Amino acid sequence: MNASTLQPNRVLSGMRPTGQLHLGHYHGVLKNWVQLQHEYECFFFVADWHALTTDYEDPRIIADSIWDMVIDWLAAGVNRSSAKLFIQSRVPEHAELHLLLSMITPLGWLERVPTYKDQQERLKERDLATYGFLGYPLLQSADILVYKSTLVPVGEDQVAHIELTREVARRFNHLYGSEADFAEKADAAAKKMGKKNAKLYNELRRRFQEQGDHEALETARELLKSQQNITRIDRERLFGYLEGGGKIILPEPQALLTVAAKMPGLDGQKMSKSYGNTIALREEPESVAKKVKTMPTDPARVRRSDPGDPAKCPVWQLHQVYSTDEIKTWAANGCQTAGIGCIECKQPVIDAINEELTPIRERALEFTDNPNLVRNIIAEGCEEARDVAQETLEEVRQAMGLSYR
Ligand code: TRP
Ligand code: SF4
């Protein structure tokens, strides 16, 4: 039995405070959060400890961007009454669970997470051969498991972290969740299959539970199905024992893959702070216009009378995000026939971005004018998050035999 079938779904996601948020965050993450908060119980947090794993040499950017980031969330429509908003480092249970999980997590599981080597390659200028950096996917597991979250909205690059979380949860439940009586009964049942089969069963079970080996699980199921000499009850016991069968203290979460198309930036590459091609969430209308007006276009259009090819133009990519079919046809035809100029072509994009940003900018004002309001929202979110996290830690300590007081 899976705990997630017993409890309503709970969504958790975190974001690193690494500077001003831009349209890429809005289309890639925040719009999704806004929608999820109406469907599920949601926990959204500022992953400040995560930011430290890469930015430990100059942590000022973290403190500098936290409040602006929260304002950006609220401005985008993330809602304090629908979601709990908090800061990771203000819920120390994340750290305690991270520590406890570190005891049972094989080093190889962390070394094999693809982002470990990738990020070290990408951020060559920083020394990421640290204990904290190796362990950061496990910190993420603790973030997720401390709330018994069942759904985690993430991009493709983070799916491996959810997979790790599932394996860690499974190992935890395997080590600390089984009920002595149940295990004994299952052991006795296994022996009834004969020495050789019992040994095989236990080996396959171990491979599935400790390493997440699904082939082993399938083989074990086949083995059980082929047994003629065991009772139905014993068979059910052995099936249950195979997949855990004991108590599920930490439920296995699922990745909720965000299928947001990559938001194109001002230069046609993915919008990202490191490329300097962003439009901020609270960008002023004049600044939006200026940025779009100075965007590069198809280099073939030197003069107004030179026809162009939208496929070679980053503005065209923004039309894909913002324009109706009608406007897209107008732009493509006008470009290919030199019927319109690039400035003309850019205007509907400018208008659409400003239309999107106007309510965001307005909502932000309420919070920039009132910093205490933001502090209070976070204080309340931290408290609510802590209540849940403390409950989980009580159970975890007890399961691990740490409840001597
Ligand atoms: N690791 C994520 C990132 O770098 C942020 C994050 C931390 C997170 N903890 C999380 C996301 C838990 C989802 C769930 O973007
Ligand atoms: Fe790009 Fe539009 Fe100019 Fe064509 S007309 S090059 S699509 S900006």
Tab-separated table of C-alpha atoms and ligand atoms in Angstrom:
chain	number	residue	atom	x	y	z
A	1	MET	CA	0.000	0.000	0.000
A	2	ASN	CA	1.290	3.395	-0.918
A	3	ALA	CA	0.874	6.215	1.562
A	4	SER	CA	0.016	8.578	-1.238
A	5	THR	CA	-3.186	6.665	-1.782
A	6	LEU	CA	-4.131	7.331	1.825
A	7	GLN	CA	-3.349	11.023	1.922
A	8	PRO	CA	-4.308	13.890	-0.338
A	9	ASN	CA	-1.549	15.087	-2.591
A	10	ARG	CA	0.821	17.676	-1.271
A	11	VAL	CA	2.961	19.772	-3.569
A	12	LEU	CA	6.375	21.145	-2.685
A	13	SER	CA	8.773	23.240	-4.678
A	14	GLY	CA	11.720	25.487	-3.979
A	15	MET	CA	13.553	28.212	-5.804
A	16	ARG	CA	17.049	29.514	-5.272
A	17	PRO	CA	17.421	33.205	-4.528
A	18	THR	CA	19.899	34.204	-7.197
A	19	GLY	CA	18.700	37.616	-8.330
A	20	GLN	CA	15.704	39.280	-9.927
A	21	LEU	CA	13.142	36.995	-11.465
A	22	HIS	CA	12.358	37.345	-15.154
A	23	LEU	CA	9.898	36.129	-17.763
A	24	GLY	CA	11.709	32.801	-17.926
A	25	HIS	CA	10.828	32.122	-14.288
A	26	TYR	CA	7.285	33.285	-14.904
A	27	HIS	CA	6.587	31.045	-17.878
A	28	GLY	CA	8.711	28.156	-16.652
A	29	VAL	CA	7.743	27.984	-12.992
A	30	LEU	CA	5.523	30.636	-11.444
A	31	LYS	CA	2.519	30.296	-13.754
A	32	ASN	CA	2.570	26.626	-12.890
A	33	TRP	CA	2.736	27.312	-9.149
A	34	VAL	CA	-0.198	29.691	-9.411
A	35	GLN	CA	-2.248	26.976	-11.007
A	36	LEU	CA	-1.149	24.224	-8.631
A	37	GLN	CA	-2.022	26.248	-5.543
A	38	HIS	CA	-5.697	26.020	-6.499
A	39	GLU	CA	-5.570	22.264	-6.967
A	40	TYR	CA	-3.406	21.046	-4.091
A	41	GLU	CA	-2.011	21.912	-0.713
A	42	CYS	CA	1.186	23.707	-1.699
A	43	PHE	CA	4.479	24.490	0.012
A	44	PHE	CA	6.764	26.915	-1.822
A	45	PHE	CA	10.057	27.918	-0.295
A	46	VAL	CA	13.149	30.022	-0.761
A	47	ALA	CA	16.008	27.534	-1.104
A	48	ASP	CA	18.654	29.680	0.565
A	49	TRP	CA	20.746	26.755	1.815
A	50	HIS	CA	20.747	25.379	-1.716
A	51	ALA	CA	22.085	28.666	-3.024
A	52	LEU	CA	24.909	28.415	-0.481
A	53	THR	CA	26.074	25.110	-1.944
A	54	THR	CA	27.299	26.989	-5.023
A	55	ASP	CA	27.510	30.624	-3.850
A	56	TYR	CA	29.226	30.142	-0.505
A	57	GLU	CA	32.092	32.447	-1.407
A	58	ASP	CA	29.850	35.414	-1.928
A	59	PRO	CA	26.573	34.825	-0.130
A	60	ARG	CA	25.457	38.473	-0.227
A	61	ILE	CA	23.403	37.869	-3.348
A	62	ILE	CA	21.266	35.469	-1.336
A	63	ALA	CA	20.296	37.989	1.327
A	64	ASP	CA	19.921	40.666	-1.318
A	65	SER	CA	17.488	38.734	-3.455
A	66	ILE	CA	15.307	36.890	-0.963
A	67	TRP	CA	12.689	39.562	-0.361
A	68	ASP	CA	12.539	40.671	-3.963
A	69	MET	CA	12.065	37.091	-5.013
A	70	VAL	CA	9.182	36.602	-2.608
A	71	ILE	CA	7.627	39.845	-3.878
A	72	ASP	CA	7.980	38.507	-7.411
A	73	TRP	CA	6.169	35.310	-6.401
A	74	LEU	CA	3.335	37.244	-4.811
A	75	ALA	CA	3.178	39.662	-7.730
A	76	ALA	CA	2.923	36.752	-10.142
A	77	GLY	CA	-0.147	35.565	-8.288
A	78	VAL	CA	1.194	33.059	-5.805
A	79	ASN	CA	-1.178	33.470	-2.948
A	80	ARG	CA	-0.499	33.356	0.783
A	81	SER	CA	-3.913	31.905	1.553
A	82	SER	CA	-3.568	29.111	-0.988
A	83	ALA	CA	0.080	28.195	-0.448
A	84	LYS	CA	2.546	28.185	2.398
A	85	LEU	CA	5.473	30.451	1.594
A	86	PHE	CA	8.610	30.169	3.674
A	87	ILE	CA	12.381	30.211	3.845
A	88	GLN	CA	14.293	26.953	4.088
A	89	SER	CA	16.806	28.069	6.714
A	90	ARG	CA	13.996	29.129	9.016
A	91	VAL	CA	12.748	25.566	9.218
A	92	PRO	CA	15.774	23.815	10.745
A	93	GLU	CA	14.019	20.443	10.451
A	94	HIS	CA	15.200	20.389	6.825
A	95	ALA	CA	18.764	20.238	8.143
A	96	GLU	CA	18.008	17.638	10.776
A	97	LEU	CA	16.333	15.334	8.288
A	98	HIS	CA	19.186	15.895	5.836
A	99	LEU	CA	21.647	14.787	8.509
A	100	LEU	CA	19.626	11.708	9.454
A	101	LEU	CA	19.146	10.684	5.827
A	102	SER	CA	22.861	11.142	5.203
A	103	MET	CA	23.483	8.213	7.563
A	104	ILE	CA	21.707	5.784	5.250
A	105	THR	CA	22.612	7.233	1.845
A	106	PRO	CA	25.398	5.420	-0.003
A	107	LEU	CA	28.033	7.775	-1.414
A	108	GLY	CA	27.648	6.215	-4.846
A	109	TRP	CA	24.023	7.354	-5.080
A	110	LEU	CA	25.153	10.969	-4.772
A	111	GLU	CA	28.181	10.633	-7.013
A	112	ARG	CA	25.968	9.191	-9.729
A	113	VAL	CA	23.470	12.099	-9.774
A	114	PRO	CA	24.071	13.615	-13.239
A	115	THR	CA	23.918	17.252	-12.032
A	116	TYR	CA	26.902	16.608	-9.760
A	117	LYS	CA	29.467	16.246	-12.541
A	118	ASP	CA	27.580	18.545	-14.973
A	119	GLN	CA	27.454	21.490	-12.614
A	120	GLN	CA	31.079	21.080	-11.619
A	121	GLU	CA	31.915	21.256	-15.317
A	122	ARG	CA	29.669	24.236	-15.948
A	123	LEU	CA	30.800	26.252	-12.940
A	124	LYS	CA	34.516	25.613	-13.373
A	125	GLU	CA	35.488	28.920	-11.811
A	126	ARG	CA	34.115	27.776	-8.453
A	127	ASP	CA	35.475	25.047	-6.236
A	128	LEU	CA	32.558	22.663	-5.957
A	129	ALA	CA	34.524	19.734	-4.585
A	130	THR	CA	32.755	20.276	-1.275
A	131	TYR	CA	30.793	18.044	1.043
A	132	GLY	CA	27.801	20.414	0.810
A	133	PHE	CA	27.714	20.355	-2.961
A	134	LEU	CA	27.873	16.579	-3.167
A	135	GLY	CA	25.065	16.375	-0.633
A	136	TYR	CA	22.758	18.975	-2.114
A	137	PRO	CA	20.442	16.523	-3.899
A	138	LEU	CA	19.996	14.818	-0.542
A	139	LEU	CA	19.157	18.171	1.033
A	140	GLN	CA	16.526	18.422	-1.666
A	141	SER	CA	15.266	14.972	-0.671
A	142	ALA	CA	14.974	16.194	2.903
A	143	ASP	CA	13.069	19.290	1.691
A	144	ILE	CA	10.576	17.032	-0.005
A	145	LEU	CA	10.281	14.274	2.580
A	146	VAL	CA	10.054	16.544	5.604
A	147	TYR	CA	6.576	17.529	4.373
A	148	LYS	CA	5.731	14.060	3.064
A	149	SER	CA	5.181	15.762	-0.267
A	150	THR	CA	3.757	13.553	-2.961
A	151	LEU	CA	4.124	15.826	-6.000
A	152	VAL	CA	7.168	17.870	-6.885
A	153	PRO	CA	6.957	20.202	-9.876
A	154	VAL	CA	10.391	20.265	-11.477
A	155	GLY	CA	12.083	20.702	-14.811
A	156	GLU	CA	13.754	17.895	-16.713
A	157	ASP	CA	17.125	18.637	-15.081
A	158	GLN	CA	15.789	17.845	-11.620
A	159	VAL	CA	14.086	14.536	-12.311
A	160	ALA	CA	17.147	12.600	-11.154
A	161	HIS	CA	16.840	14.328	-7.781
A	162	ILE	CA	13.286	13.092	-7.376
A	163	GLU	CA	14.440	9.618	-8.326
A	164	LEU	CA	17.119	9.813	-5.629
A	165	THR	CA	14.478	10.969	-3.150
A	166	ARG	CA	12.343	7.966	-3.953
A	167	GLU	CA	15.241	5.613	-3.384
A	168	VAL	CA	16.192	7.249	-0.114
A	169	ALA	CA	12.586	7.117	1.112
A	170	ARG	CA	12.346	3.465	0.145
A	171	ARG	CA	15.562	2.660	1.958
A	172	PHE	CA	14.426	4.564	5.024
A	173	ASN	CA	11.098	2.759	5.124
A	174	HIS	CA	12.847	-0.526	4.563
A	175	LEU	CA	15.275	0.036	7.422
A	176	TYR	CA	12.954	1.631	9.960
A	177	GLY	CA	9.378	0.989	8.928
A	178	SER	CA	8.953	-2.724	9.032
A	179	GLU	CA	6.976	-4.324	11.807
A	180	ALA	CA	8.821	-7.109	13.559
A	181	ASP	CA	5.897	-9.460	13.583
A	182	PHE	CA	5.245	-8.980	9.878
A	183	ALA	CA	8.850	-9.611	8.933
A	184	GLU	CA	8.924	-12.845	10.916
A	185	LYS	CA	5.792	-14.120	9.244
A	186	ALA	CA	7.138	-13.225	5.826
A	187	ASP	CA	10.429	-14.957	6.584
A	188	ALA	CA	8.631	-18.093	7.622
A	189	ALA	CA	6.574	-17.966	4.440
A	190	ALA	CA	9.694	-17.591	2.299
A	191	LYS	CA	11.214	-20.709	3.866
A	192	LYS	CA	8.200	-22.726	2.745
A	193	MET	CA	9.348	-22.219	-0.859
A	194	GLY	CA	12.470	-24.219	-0.139
A	195	LYS	CA	15.943	-23.092	0.762
A	196	LYS	CA	17.067	-22.156	-2.742
A	197	ASN	CA	13.961	-20.171	-3.640
A	198	ALA	CA	13.880	-18.409	-0.287
A	199	LYS	CA	17.438	-17.298	-0.756
A	200	LEU	CA	16.699	-16.063	-4.263
A	201	TYR	CA	13.574	-14.239	-3.072
A	202	ASN	CA	15.467	-12.457	-0.326
A	203	GLU	CA	18.232	-11.461	-2.683
A	204	LEU	CA	15.792	-10.039	-5.252
A	205	ARG	CA	13.858	-8.239	-2.551
A	206	ARG	CA	17.023	-6.680	-1.236
A	207	ARG	CA	18.039	-5.552	-4.714
A	208	PHE	CA	14.706	-3.865	-5.284
A	209	GLN	CA	14.442	-2.187	-1.904
A	210	GLU	CA	18.003	-1.031	-1.535
A	211	GLN	CA	18.847	-0.236	-5.117
A	212	GLY	CA	15.484	0.311	-6.720
A	213	ASP	CA	16.166	-2.517	-9.171
A	214	HIS	CA	12.822	-2.964	-10.934
A	215	GLU	CA	13.958	-5.979	-12.892
A	216	ALA	CA	14.650	-7.735	-9.614
A	217	LEU	CA	11.127	-6.851	-8.498
A	218	GLU	CA	9.642	-8.365	-11.654
A	219	THR	CA	11.741	-11.522	-11.332
A	220	ALA	CA	10.666	-11.933	-7.721
A	221	ARG	CA	7.008	-11.535	-8.670
A	222	GLU	CA	7.381	-14.223	-11.308
A	223	LEU	CA	9.066	-16.444	-8.770
A	224	LEU	CA	6.134	-16.043	-6.384
A	225	LYS	CA	3.578	-16.687	-9.120
A	226	SER	CA	5.281	-19.938	-10.050
A	227	GLN	CA	5.140	-21.337	-6.506
A	228	GLN	CA	2.602	-24.175	-6.190
A	229	ASN	CA	3.211	-25.213	-2.617
A	230	ILE	CA	2.484	-22.087	-0.609
A	231	THR	CA	-0.883	-20.910	0.699
A	232	ARG	CA	-2.664	-17.888	-0.692
A	233	ILE	CA	-2.063	-16.006	2.560
A	234	ASP	CA	1.650	-16.693	2.485
A	235	ARG	CA	1.785	-15.637	-1.124
A	236	GLU	CA	0.128	-12.292	-0.305
A	237	ARG	CA	2.502	-11.803	2.577
A	238	LEU	CA	5.459	-12.360	0.330
A	239	PHE	CA	4.152	-9.949	-2.279
A	240	GLY	CA	3.650	-7.292	0.390
A	241	TYR	CA	7.022	-7.896	1.955
A	242	LEU	CA	8.651	-7.591	-1.434
A	243	GLU	CA	7.551	-4.002	-1.896
A	244	GLY	CA	7.985	-2.898	1.693
A	245	GLY	CA	5.039	-4.352	3.510
A	246	GLY	CA	5.936	-2.528	6.665
A	247	LYS	CA	5.066	0.965	7.665
A	248	ILE	CA	5.573	3.719	5.128
A	249	ILE	CA	6.966	6.595	7.162
A	250	LEU	CA	8.271	8.662	4.271
A	251	PRO	CA	6.094	8.350	1.155
A	252	GLU	CA	7.793	8.269	-2.231
A	253	PRO	CA	7.152	11.504	-4.128
A	254	GLN	CA	6.506	11.840	-7.836
A	255	ALA	CA	7.969	14.369	-10.206
A	256	LEU	CA	5.390	16.617	-11.795
A	257	LEU	CA	7.228	17.412	-14.958
A	258	THR	CA	6.687	21.008	-16.000
A	259	VAL	CA	6.269	20.884	-19.748
A	260	ALA	CA	6.786	24.594	-20.194
A	261	ALA	CA	8.459	25.440	-23.466
A	262	LYS	CA	11.769	27.171	-22.952
A	263	MET	CA	11.180	30.892	-22.769
A	264	PRO	CA	13.299	32.525	-25.473
A	265	GLY	CA	15.420	35.474	-24.397
A	266	LEU	CA	16.176	38.705	-26.233
A	267	ASP	CA	18.903	37.044	-28.282
A	268	GLY	CA	17.089	33.836	-29.176
A	269	GLN	CA	18.879	31.707	-26.597
A	270	LYS	CA	16.974	30.469	-23.557
A	271	MET	CA	16.187	33.392	-21.246
A	272	SER	CA	18.713	33.329	-18.448
A	273	LYS	CA	20.459	35.800	-16.195
A	274	SER	CA	23.844	34.426	-17.217
A	275	TYR	CA	23.193	35.322	-20.875
A	276	GLY	CA	22.074	38.874	-20.042
A	277	ASN	CA	19.025	38.427	-22.274
A	278	THR	CA	16.195	38.822	-19.786
A	279	ILE	CA	13.105	40.920	-19.231
A	280	ALA	CA	12.452	41.270	-15.515
A	281	LEU	CA	9.051	40.558	-14.019
A	282	ARG	CA	8.825	44.120	-12.812
A	283	GLU	CA	10.429	45.713	-15.870
A	284	GLU	CA	8.972	49.158	-16.657
A	285	PRO	CA	6.948	49.444	-19.902
A	286	GLU	CA	9.432	51.856	-21.502
A	287	SER	CA	12.262	49.522	-20.688
A	288	VAL	CA	10.396	46.548	-22.184
A	289	ALA	CA	9.868	48.556	-25.372
A	290	LYS	CA	13.499	49.589	-25.504
A	291	LYS	CA	14.787	46.075	-24.952
A	292	VAL	CA	12.589	44.580	-27.654
A	293	LYS	CA	13.274	47.413	-30.085
A	294	THR	CA	17.004	46.783	-29.804
A	295	MET	CA	16.677	43.027	-30.269
A	296	PRO	CA	18.687	41.623	-33.156
A	297	THR	CA	16.631	40.444	-36.144
A	298	ASP	CA	17.377	38.425	-39.280
A	299	PRO	CA	20.714	39.905	-40.406
A	300	ALA	CA	19.516	39.658	-44.035
A	301	ARG	CA	17.150	42.563	-43.404
A	302	VAL	CA	19.680	45.339	-43.690
A	303	ARG	CA	17.286	47.736	-45.398
A	304	ARG	CA	13.563	47.983	-44.930
A	305	SER	CA	13.136	46.675	-48.494
A	306	ASP	CA	15.174	43.497	-47.880
A	307	PRO	CA	12.948	40.457	-47.285
A	308	GLY	CA	13.717	38.294	-44.258
A	309	ASP	CA	13.246	34.823	-42.823
A	310	PRO	CA	11.413	34.626	-39.487
A	311	ALA	CA	13.194	31.348	-38.706
A	312	LYS	CA	16.424	33.331	-38.391
A	313	CYS	CA	14.948	35.930	-36.052
A	314	PRO	CA	14.625	35.858	-32.241
A	315	VAL	CA	11.623	38.204	-32.407
A	316	TRP	CA	9.751	35.471	-34.225
A	317	GLN	CA	10.285	33.192	-31.233
A	318	LEU	CA	8.616	35.752	-29.005
A	319	HIS	CA	5.683	35.853	-31.424
A	320	GLN	CA	5.339	32.113	-30.795
A	321	VAL	CA	4.853	32.798	-27.103
A	322	TYR	CA	2.742	35.922	-27.306
A	323	SER	CA	0.906	36.257	-30.616
A	324	THR	CA	-2.347	34.945	-32.059
A	325	ASP	CA	-2.278	32.993	-35.304
A	326	GLU	CA	-3.513	36.065	-37.093
A	327	ILE	CA	-0.636	38.231	-35.912
A	328	LYS	CA	1.846	35.469	-36.608
A	329	THR	CA	0.634	35.186	-40.213
A	330	TRP	CA	0.826	38.970	-40.592
A	331	ALA	CA	4.379	39.021	-39.211
A	332	ALA	CA	5.656	36.071	-41.250
A	333	ASN	CA	4.181	37.335	-44.524
A	334	GLY	CA	5.285	40.885	-43.860
A	335	CYS	CA	8.794	39.703	-43.102
A	336	GLN	CA	9.162	37.440	-46.134
A	337	THR	CA	7.771	40.062	-48.548
A	338	ALA	CA	9.398	43.076	-46.909
A	339	GLY	CA	5.856	44.317	-46.413
A	340	ILE	CA	6.528	45.415	-42.835
A	341	GLY	CA	9.594	46.745	-41.055
A	342	CYS	CA	11.120	45.107	-38.002
A	343	ILE	CA	9.992	47.894	-35.670
A	344	GLU	CA	6.419	47.339	-36.823
A	345	CYS	CA	6.808	43.612	-36.359
A	346	LYS	CA	8.039	44.078	-32.802
A	347	GLN	CA	5.171	46.268	-31.648
A	348	PRO	CA	2.605	43.504	-30.955
A	349	VAL	CA	5.235	41.654	-28.922
A	350	ILE	CA	5.963	44.752	-26.868
A	351	ASP	CA	2.261	45.274	-26.285
A	352	ALA	CA	1.658	41.672	-25.288
A	353	ILE	CA	4.555	41.592	-22.824
A	354	ASN	CA	3.419	44.824	-21.245
A	355	GLU	CA	-0.109	43.564	-21.027
A	356	GLU	CA	1.156	40.484	-19.234
A	357	LEU	CA	3.390	42.463	-16.886
A	358	THR	CA	0.990	45.257	-15.968
A	359	PRO	CA	-1.022	43.338	-13.365
A	360	ILE	CA	2.202	41.834	-12.018
A	361	ARG	CA	3.804	45.251	-11.630
A	362	GLU	CA	0.688	46.602	-9.968
A	363	ARG	CA	0.415	43.744	-7.533
A	364	ALA	CA	4.095	44.109	-6.672
A	365	LEU	CA	3.477	47.702	-5.542
A	366	GLU	CA	1.319	46.574	-2.670
A	367	PHE	CA	4.285	44.627	-1.348
A	368	THR	CA	7.154	46.986	-2.173
A	369	ASP	CA	5.197	49.723	-0.406
A	370	ASN	CA	4.807	47.538	2.629
A	371	PRO	CA	7.875	45.438	3.440
A	372	ASN	CA	6.361	44.365	6.737
A	373	LEU	CA	3.537	42.660	4.927
A	374	VAL	CA	6.025	40.443	3.099
A	375	ARG	CA	7.894	39.695	6.348
A	376	ASN	CA	4.626	38.700	7.970
A	377	ILE	CA	3.561	36.437	5.138
A	378	ILE	CA	6.861	34.615	5.376
A	379	ALA	CA	6.783	34.461	9.176
A	380	GLU	CA	3.374	32.856	9.039
A	381	GLY	CA	4.440	30.433	6.291
A	382	CYS	CA	7.536	29.421	8.264
A	383	GLU	CA	5.428	28.667	11.282
A	384	GLU	CA	2.938	26.565	9.367
A	385	ALA	CA	5.699	24.710	7.553
A	386	ARG	CA	7.492	24.080	10.826
A	387	ASP	CA	4.431	22.538	12.400
A	388	VAL	CA	4.284	19.954	9.647
A	389	ALA	CA	8.052	19.404	9.581
A	390	GLN	CA	8.215	18.901	13.342
A	391	GLU	CA	5.567	16.234	13.178
A	392	THR	CA	7.539	14.322	10.562
A	393	LEU	CA	10.745	14.625	12.559
A	394	GLU	CA	9.013	13.212	15.634
A	395	GLU	CA	8.117	10.137	13.621
A	396	VAL	CA	11.524	9.891	12.020
A	397	ARG	CA	13.384	10.130	15.344
A	398	GLN	CA	11.123	7.529	16.832
A	399	ALA	CA	11.567	5.173	13.892
A	400	MET	CA	15.339	5.546	14.116
A	401	GLY	CA	15.313	4.908	17.843
A	402	LEU	CA	16.205	8.456	18.835
A	403	SER	CA	13.301	9.120	21.135
A	404	TYR	CA	15.038	8.674	24.475
A	405	ARG	CA	14.274	11.819	26.421
B	1	TRP	N1	17.261	22.235	-6.523
B	1	TRP	C1	16.265	23.140	-7.042
B	1	TRP	C2	16.955	24.081	-8.015
B	1	TRP	O1	18.145	24.221	-7.949
B	1	TRP	C3	15.588	23.932	-5.956
B	1	TRP	C4	15.023	23.055	-4.926
B	1	TRP	C5	15.542	22.825	-3.722
B	1	TRP	C6	13.847	22.269	-5.027
B	1	TRP	N2	14.764	21.964	-3.021
B	1	TRP	C7	13.722	21.599	-3.795
B	1	TRP	C8	12.905	22.066	-6.024
B	1	TRP	C9	12.691	20.717	-3.568
B	1	TRP	C10	11.872	21.182	-5.791
B	1	TRP	C11	11.767	20.518	-4.567
B	1	TRP	O2	16.270	24.680	-8.812
B	2	SF4	FE1	12.275	39.419	-37.338
B	2	SF4	FE2	9.896	40.501	-37.723
B	2	SF4	FE3	12.081	41.697	-38.646
B	2	SF4	FE4	11.229	39.477	-39.770
B	2	SF4	S1	10.167	41.408	-39.730
B	2	SF4	S2	13.335	39.931	-39.236
B	2	SF4	S3	10.446	38.357	-38.013
B	2	SF4	S4	11.559	41.352	-36.520
